[in-house]
JSON list of C-alpha atoms in Angstrom, two decimals:
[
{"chain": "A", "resi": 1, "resn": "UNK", "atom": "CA", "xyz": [41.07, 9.00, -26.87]},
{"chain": "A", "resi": 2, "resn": "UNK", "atom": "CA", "xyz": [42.23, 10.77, -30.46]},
{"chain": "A", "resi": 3, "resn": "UNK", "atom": "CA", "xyz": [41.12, 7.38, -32.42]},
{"chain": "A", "resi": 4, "resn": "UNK", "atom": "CA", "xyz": [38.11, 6.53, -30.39]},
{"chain": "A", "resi": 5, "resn": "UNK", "atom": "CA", "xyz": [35.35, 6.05, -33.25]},
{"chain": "A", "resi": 6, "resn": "UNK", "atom": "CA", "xyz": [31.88, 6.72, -33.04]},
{"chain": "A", "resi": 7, "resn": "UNK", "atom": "CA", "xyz": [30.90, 3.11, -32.31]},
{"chain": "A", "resi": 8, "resn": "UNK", "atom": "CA", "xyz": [33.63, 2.70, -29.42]},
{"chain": "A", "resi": 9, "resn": "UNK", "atom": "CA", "xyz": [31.94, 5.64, -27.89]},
{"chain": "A", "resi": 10, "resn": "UNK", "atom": "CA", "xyz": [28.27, 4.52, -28.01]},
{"chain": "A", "resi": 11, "resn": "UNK", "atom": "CA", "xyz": [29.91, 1.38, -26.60]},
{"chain": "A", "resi": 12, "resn": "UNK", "atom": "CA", "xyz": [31.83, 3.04, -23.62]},
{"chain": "A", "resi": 13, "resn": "UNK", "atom": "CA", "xyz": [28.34, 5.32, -22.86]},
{"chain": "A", "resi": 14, "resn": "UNK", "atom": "CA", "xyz": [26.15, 2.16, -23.12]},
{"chain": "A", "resi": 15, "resn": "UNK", "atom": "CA", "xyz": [28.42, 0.01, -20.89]},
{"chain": "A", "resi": 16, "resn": "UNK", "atom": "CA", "xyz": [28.31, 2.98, -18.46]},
{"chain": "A", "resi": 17, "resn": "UNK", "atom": "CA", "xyz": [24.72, 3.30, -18.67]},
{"chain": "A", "resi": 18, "resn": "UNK", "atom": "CA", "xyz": [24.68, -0.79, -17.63]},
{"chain": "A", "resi": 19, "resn": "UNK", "atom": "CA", "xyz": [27.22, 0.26, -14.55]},
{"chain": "A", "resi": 20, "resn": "UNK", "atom": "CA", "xyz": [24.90, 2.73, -13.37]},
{"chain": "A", "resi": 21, "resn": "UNK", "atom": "CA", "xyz": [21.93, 0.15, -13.60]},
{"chain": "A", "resi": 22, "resn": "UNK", "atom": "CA", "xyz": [23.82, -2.76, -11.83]},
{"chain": "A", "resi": 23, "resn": "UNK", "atom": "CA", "xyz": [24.90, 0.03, -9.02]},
{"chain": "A", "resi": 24, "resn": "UNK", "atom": "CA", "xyz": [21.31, 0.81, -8.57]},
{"chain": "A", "resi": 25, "resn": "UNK", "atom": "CA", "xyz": [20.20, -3.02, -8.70]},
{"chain": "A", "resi": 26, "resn": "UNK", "atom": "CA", "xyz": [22.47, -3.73, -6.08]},
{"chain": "A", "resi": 27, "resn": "UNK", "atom": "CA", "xyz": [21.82, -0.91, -3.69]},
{"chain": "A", "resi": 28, "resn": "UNK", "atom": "CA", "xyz": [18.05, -1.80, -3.99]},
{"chain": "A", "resi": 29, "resn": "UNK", "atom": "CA", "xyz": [18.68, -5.57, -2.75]},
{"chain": "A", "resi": 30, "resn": "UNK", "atom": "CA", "xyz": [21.28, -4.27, -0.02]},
{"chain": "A", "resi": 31, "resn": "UNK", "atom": "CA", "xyz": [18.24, -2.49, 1.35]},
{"chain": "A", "resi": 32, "resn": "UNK", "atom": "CA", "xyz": [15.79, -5.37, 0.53]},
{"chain": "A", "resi": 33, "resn": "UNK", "atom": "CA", "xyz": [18.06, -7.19, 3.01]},
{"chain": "A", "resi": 34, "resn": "UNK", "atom": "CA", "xyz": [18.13, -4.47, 5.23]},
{"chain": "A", "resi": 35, "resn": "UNK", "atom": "CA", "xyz": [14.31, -4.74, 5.76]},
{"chain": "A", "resi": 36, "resn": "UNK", "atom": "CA", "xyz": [14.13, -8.70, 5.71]},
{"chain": "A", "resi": 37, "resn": "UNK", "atom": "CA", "xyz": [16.06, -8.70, 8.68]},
{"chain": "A", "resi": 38, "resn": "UNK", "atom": "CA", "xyz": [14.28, -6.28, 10.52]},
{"chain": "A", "resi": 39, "resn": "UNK", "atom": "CA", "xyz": [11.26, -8.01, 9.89]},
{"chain": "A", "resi": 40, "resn": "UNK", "atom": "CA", "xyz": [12.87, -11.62, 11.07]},
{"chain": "A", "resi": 41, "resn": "UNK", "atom": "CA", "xyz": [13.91, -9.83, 14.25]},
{"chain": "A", "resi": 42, "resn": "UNK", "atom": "CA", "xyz": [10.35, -8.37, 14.45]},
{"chain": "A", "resi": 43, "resn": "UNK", "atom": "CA", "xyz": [8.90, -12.07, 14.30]},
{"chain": "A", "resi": 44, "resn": "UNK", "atom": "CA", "xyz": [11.01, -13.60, 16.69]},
{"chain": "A", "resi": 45, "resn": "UNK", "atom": "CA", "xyz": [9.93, -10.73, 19.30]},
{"chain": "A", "resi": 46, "resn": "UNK", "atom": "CA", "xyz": [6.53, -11.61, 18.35]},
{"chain": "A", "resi": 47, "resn": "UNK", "atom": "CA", "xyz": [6.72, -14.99, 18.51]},
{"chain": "A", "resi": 48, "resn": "UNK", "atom": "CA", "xyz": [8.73, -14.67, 21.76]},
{"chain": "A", "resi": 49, "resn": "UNK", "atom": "CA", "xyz": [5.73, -12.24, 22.86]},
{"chain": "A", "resi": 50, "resn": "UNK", "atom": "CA", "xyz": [3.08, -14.96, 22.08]},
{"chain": "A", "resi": 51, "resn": "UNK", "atom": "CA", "xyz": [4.69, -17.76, 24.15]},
{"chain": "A", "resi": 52, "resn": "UNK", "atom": "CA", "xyz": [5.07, -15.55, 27.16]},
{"chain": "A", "resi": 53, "resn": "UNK", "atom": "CA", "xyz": [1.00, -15.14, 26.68]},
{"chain": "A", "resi": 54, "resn": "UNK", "atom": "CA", "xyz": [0.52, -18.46, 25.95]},
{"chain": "A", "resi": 55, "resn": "UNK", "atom": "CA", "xyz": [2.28, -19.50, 29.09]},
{"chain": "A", "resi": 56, "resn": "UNK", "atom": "CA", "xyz": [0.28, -16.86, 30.45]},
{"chain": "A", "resi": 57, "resn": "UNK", "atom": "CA", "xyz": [-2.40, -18.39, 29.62]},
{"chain": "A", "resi": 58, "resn": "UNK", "atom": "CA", "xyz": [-1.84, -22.26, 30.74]},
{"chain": "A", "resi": 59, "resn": "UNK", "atom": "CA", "xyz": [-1.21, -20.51, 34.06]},
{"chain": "A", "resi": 60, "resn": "UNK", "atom": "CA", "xyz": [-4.56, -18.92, 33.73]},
{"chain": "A", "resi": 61, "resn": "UNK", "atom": "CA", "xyz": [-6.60, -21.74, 33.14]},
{"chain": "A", "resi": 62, "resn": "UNK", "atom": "CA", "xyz": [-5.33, -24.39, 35.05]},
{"chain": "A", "resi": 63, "resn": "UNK", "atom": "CA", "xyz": [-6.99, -23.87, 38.34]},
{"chain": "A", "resi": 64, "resn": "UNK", "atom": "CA", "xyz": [-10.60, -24.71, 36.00]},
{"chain": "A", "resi": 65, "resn": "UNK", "atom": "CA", "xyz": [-11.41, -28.08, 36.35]},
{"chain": "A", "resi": 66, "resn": "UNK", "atom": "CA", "xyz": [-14.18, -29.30, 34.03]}
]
């Protein structure tokens, strides 16, 4: 870069500085997404937890007659 001025340089380190932002931006919602789907596959064991209990339940309580 012998004719590089001053200005294209502060432009090249700013643009890298941007880079390095974006890079980090983007890793941080890769792992955002990482722990969004752990938690949807958390609630669908819970849910699938509560409807064995709830048909636990209906089992339970249908010998009562009122």
């Amino acid at each position: 870069f012998p004719y590089t001025t001053l200005s294209d340089l502060l432009a090249l380190r700013e643009q890298s500085s941007a880079s390095e932002v974006i890079a980090k931006n983007v890793e941080q919602v890769a792992v955002m997404n990482e722990e969004n789907t752990a938690a949807v596959g958390n609630m669908v064991a819970d849910a699938q937890r509560l409807q064995g209990l709830a048909t636990q339940l209906k089992a339970s309580v249908a010998s009562f007659r009122v």
